mmCIF file of C-alpha atoms in Angstrom:
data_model
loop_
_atom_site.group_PDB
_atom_site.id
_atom_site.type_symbol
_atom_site.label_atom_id
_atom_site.label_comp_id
_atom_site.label_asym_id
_atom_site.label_seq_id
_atom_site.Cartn_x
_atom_site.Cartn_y
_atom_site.Cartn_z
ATOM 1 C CA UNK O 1 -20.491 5.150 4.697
ATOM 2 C CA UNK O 2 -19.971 6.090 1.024
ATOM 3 C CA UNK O 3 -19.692 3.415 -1.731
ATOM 4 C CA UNK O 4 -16.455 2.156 -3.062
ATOM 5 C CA UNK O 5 -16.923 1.115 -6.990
ATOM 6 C CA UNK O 6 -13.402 -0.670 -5.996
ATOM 7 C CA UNK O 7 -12.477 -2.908 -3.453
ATOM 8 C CA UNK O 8 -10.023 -5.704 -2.746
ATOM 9 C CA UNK O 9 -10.880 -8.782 -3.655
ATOM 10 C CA UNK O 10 -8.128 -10.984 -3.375
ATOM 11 C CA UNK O 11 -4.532 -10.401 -1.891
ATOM 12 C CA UNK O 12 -2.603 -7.532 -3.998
ATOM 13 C CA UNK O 13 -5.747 -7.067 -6.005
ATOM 14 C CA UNK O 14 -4.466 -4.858 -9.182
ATOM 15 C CA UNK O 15 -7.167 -2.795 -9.426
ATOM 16 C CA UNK O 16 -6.447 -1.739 -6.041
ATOM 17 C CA UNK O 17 -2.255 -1.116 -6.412
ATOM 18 C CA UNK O 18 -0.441 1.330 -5.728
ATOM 19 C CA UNK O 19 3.252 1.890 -6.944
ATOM 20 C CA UNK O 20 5.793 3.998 -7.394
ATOM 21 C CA UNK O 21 9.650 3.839 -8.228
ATOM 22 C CA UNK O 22 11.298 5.940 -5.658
ATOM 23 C CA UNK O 23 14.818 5.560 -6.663
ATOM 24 C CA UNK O 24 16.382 3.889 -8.647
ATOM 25 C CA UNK O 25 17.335 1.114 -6.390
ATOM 26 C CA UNK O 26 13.523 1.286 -4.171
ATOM 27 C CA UNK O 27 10.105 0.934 -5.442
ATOM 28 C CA UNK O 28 7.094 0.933 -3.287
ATOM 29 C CA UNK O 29 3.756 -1.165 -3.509
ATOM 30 C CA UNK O 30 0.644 -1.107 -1.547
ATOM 31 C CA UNK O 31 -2.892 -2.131 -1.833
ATOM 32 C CA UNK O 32 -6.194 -0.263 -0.388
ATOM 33 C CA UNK O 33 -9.073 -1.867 1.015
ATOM 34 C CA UNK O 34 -11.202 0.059 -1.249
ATOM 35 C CA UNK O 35 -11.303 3.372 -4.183
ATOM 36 C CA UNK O 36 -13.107 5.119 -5.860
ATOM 37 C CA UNK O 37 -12.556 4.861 -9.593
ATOM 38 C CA UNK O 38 -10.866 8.243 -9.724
ATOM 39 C CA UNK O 39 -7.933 7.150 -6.999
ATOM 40 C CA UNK O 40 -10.179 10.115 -5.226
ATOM 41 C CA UNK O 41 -11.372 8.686 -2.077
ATOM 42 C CA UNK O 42 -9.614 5.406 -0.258
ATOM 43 C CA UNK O 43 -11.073 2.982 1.998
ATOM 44 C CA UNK O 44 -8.829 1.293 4.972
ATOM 45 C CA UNK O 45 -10.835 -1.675 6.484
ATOM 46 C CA UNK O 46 -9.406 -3.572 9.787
ATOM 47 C CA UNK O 47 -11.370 -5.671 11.205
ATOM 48 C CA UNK O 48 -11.192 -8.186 14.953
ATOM 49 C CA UNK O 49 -9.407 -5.728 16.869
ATOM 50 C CA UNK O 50 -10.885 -1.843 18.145
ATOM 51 C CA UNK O 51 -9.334 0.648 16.591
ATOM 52 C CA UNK O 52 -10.105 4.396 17.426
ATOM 53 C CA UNK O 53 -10.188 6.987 15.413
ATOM 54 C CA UNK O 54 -6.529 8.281 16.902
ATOM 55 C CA UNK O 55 -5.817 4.821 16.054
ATOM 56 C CA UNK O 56 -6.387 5.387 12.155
ATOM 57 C CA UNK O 57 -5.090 8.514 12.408
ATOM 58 C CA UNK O 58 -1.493 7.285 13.624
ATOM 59 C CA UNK O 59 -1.185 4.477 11.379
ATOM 60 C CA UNK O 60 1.237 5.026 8.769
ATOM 61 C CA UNK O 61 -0.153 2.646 6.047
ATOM 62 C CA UNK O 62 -2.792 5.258 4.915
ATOM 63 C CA UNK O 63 -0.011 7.692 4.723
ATOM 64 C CA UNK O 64 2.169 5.721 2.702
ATOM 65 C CA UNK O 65 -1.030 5.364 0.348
ATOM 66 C CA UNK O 66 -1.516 9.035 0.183
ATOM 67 C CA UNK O 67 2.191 10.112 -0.839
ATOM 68 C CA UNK O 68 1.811 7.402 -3.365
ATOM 69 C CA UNK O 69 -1.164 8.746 -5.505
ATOM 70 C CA UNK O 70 -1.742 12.630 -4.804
ATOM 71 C CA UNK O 71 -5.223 12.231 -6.087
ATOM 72 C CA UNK O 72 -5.997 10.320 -3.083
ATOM 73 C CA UNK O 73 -8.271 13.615 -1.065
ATOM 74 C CA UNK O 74 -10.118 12.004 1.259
ATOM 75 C CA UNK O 75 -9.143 8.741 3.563
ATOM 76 C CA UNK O 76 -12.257 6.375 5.363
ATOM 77 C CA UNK O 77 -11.706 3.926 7.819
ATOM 78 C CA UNK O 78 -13.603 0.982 8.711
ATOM 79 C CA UNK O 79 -13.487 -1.142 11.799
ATOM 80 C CA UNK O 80 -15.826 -4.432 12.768
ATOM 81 C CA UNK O 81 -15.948 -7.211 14.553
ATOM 82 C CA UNK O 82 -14.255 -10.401 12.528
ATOM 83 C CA UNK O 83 -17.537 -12.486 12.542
ATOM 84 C CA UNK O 84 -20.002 -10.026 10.298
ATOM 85 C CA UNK O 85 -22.536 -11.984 12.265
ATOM 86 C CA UNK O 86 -21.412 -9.708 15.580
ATOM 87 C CA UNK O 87 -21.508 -6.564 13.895
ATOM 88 C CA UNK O 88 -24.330 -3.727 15.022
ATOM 89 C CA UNK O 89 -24.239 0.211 15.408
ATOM 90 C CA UNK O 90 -22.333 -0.078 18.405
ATOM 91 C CA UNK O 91 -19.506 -2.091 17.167
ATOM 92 C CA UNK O 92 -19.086 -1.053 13.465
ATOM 93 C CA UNK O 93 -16.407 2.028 13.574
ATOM 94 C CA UNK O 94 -16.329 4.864 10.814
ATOM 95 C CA UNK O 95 -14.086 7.555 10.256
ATOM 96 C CA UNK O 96 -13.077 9.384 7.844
ATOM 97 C CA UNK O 97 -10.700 12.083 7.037
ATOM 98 C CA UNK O 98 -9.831 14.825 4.479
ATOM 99 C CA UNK O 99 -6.225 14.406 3.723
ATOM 100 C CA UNK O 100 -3.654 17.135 4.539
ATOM 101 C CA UNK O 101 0.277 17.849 2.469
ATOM 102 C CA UNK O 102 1.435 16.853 6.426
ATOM 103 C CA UNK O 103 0.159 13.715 6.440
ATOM 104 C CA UNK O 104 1.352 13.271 2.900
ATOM 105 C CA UNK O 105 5.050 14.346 4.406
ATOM 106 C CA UNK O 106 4.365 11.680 7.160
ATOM 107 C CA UNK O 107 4.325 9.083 4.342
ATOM 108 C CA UNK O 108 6.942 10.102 2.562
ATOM 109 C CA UNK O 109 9.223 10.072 6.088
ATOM 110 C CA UNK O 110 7.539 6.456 6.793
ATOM 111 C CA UNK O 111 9.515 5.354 3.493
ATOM 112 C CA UNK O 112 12.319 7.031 4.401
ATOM 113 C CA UNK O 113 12.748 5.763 7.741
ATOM 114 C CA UNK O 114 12.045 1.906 6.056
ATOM 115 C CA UNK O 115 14.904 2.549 3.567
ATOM 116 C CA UNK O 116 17.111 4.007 6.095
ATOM 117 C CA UNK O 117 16.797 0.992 8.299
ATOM 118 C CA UNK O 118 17.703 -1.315 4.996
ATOM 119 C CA UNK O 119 20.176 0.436 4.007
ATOM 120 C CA UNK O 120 21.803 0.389 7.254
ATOM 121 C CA UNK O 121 20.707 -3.215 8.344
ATOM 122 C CA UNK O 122 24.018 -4.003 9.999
ATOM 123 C CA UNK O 123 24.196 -1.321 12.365
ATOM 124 C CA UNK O 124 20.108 -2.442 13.518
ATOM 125 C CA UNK O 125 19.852 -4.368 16.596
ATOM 126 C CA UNK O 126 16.692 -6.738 15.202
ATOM 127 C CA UNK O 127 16.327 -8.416 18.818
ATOM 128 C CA UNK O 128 14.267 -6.624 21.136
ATOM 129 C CA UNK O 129 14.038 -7.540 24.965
ATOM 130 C CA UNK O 130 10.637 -8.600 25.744
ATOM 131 C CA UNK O 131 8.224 -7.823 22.585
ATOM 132 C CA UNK O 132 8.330 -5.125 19.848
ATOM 133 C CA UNK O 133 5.171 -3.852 20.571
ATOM 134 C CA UNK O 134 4.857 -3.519 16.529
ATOM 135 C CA UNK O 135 5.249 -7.382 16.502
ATOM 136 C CA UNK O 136 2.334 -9.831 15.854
ATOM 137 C CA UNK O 137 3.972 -12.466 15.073
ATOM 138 C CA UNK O 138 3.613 -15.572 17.412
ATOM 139 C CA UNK O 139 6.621 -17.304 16.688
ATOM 140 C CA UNK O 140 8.672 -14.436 15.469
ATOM 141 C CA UNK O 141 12.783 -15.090 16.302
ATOM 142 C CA UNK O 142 13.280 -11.631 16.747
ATOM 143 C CA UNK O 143 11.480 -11.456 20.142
ATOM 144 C CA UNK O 144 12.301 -12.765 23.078
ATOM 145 C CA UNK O 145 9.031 -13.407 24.872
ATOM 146 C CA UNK O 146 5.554 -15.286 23.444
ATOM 147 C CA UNK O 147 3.043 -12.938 21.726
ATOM 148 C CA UNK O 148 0.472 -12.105 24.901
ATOM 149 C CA UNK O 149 -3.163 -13.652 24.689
ATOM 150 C CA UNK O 150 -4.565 -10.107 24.691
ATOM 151 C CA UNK O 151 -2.678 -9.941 21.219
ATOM 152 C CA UNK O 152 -3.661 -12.988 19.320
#
């Protein structure tokens, strides 16, 4: 796993922002887990939960990141147990990935997509039958049914 000179440490950490004014009614913010100093390389850390490597790959955070700041080359992911006391070579989870102008695209249509559902709010039906499975929250009003144990 390569060193990151940069990584969050607090919530919305400056030194690890990334913004951009899209239009001139959207901007968009988002914070890595970790850079290097030259925006190069970016580290995505999730921890508690497995994630697979497909699993990194689909997520559209990263994505977002990498339309953001073209500099970005090269994406790593990170995945552990929550309790660092749990962690050993077969639980710790590393990928990485040199970035492509597709997955760039992806980003950009990520954005999109959010700012096409604002801007057209009324026409959204925001309950869902059951549970969104994009939902984690436990109480959320939007959802009909609990979060599942298997989630929390």
């Amino acid at each position: 796993i390569p060193s990151f000179p940069i990584v969050e440490e607090q919530e919305r950490d400056p030194r690890t922002k990334l913004f951009i004014e899209y239009t001139a009614k959207y901007s968009v913010i988002g914070y890595v887990d970790g850079r290097k100093e030259d925006w190069s390389e970016i580290l995505e850390y999730k921890s508690g939960k497995k994630w697979s490597a497909l699993a990194f790959m689909r997520l559209p955070q990263w994505k977002v990141y990498v339309y953001l700041n073209p500099a970005i080359k090269k994406a790593h992911f990170l995945n552990t147990p929550q309790n660092p006391d749990e962690w050993n070579t077969d639980n710790v989870k590393y990928y990485t990935v040199e970035v492509k102008e597709s997955e760039r695209l992806e980003g950009k249509a990520f954005i999109d997509k959010g700012i096409g559902i604002i801007e057209n709010i009324d026409k959204q039906n925001l309950h869902v039958e059951g549970r969104s499975q994009w939902c984690w929250y436990p109480t959320c009003e939007y959802c009909s049914q609990p979060i599942p144990a298997w989630r929390r």
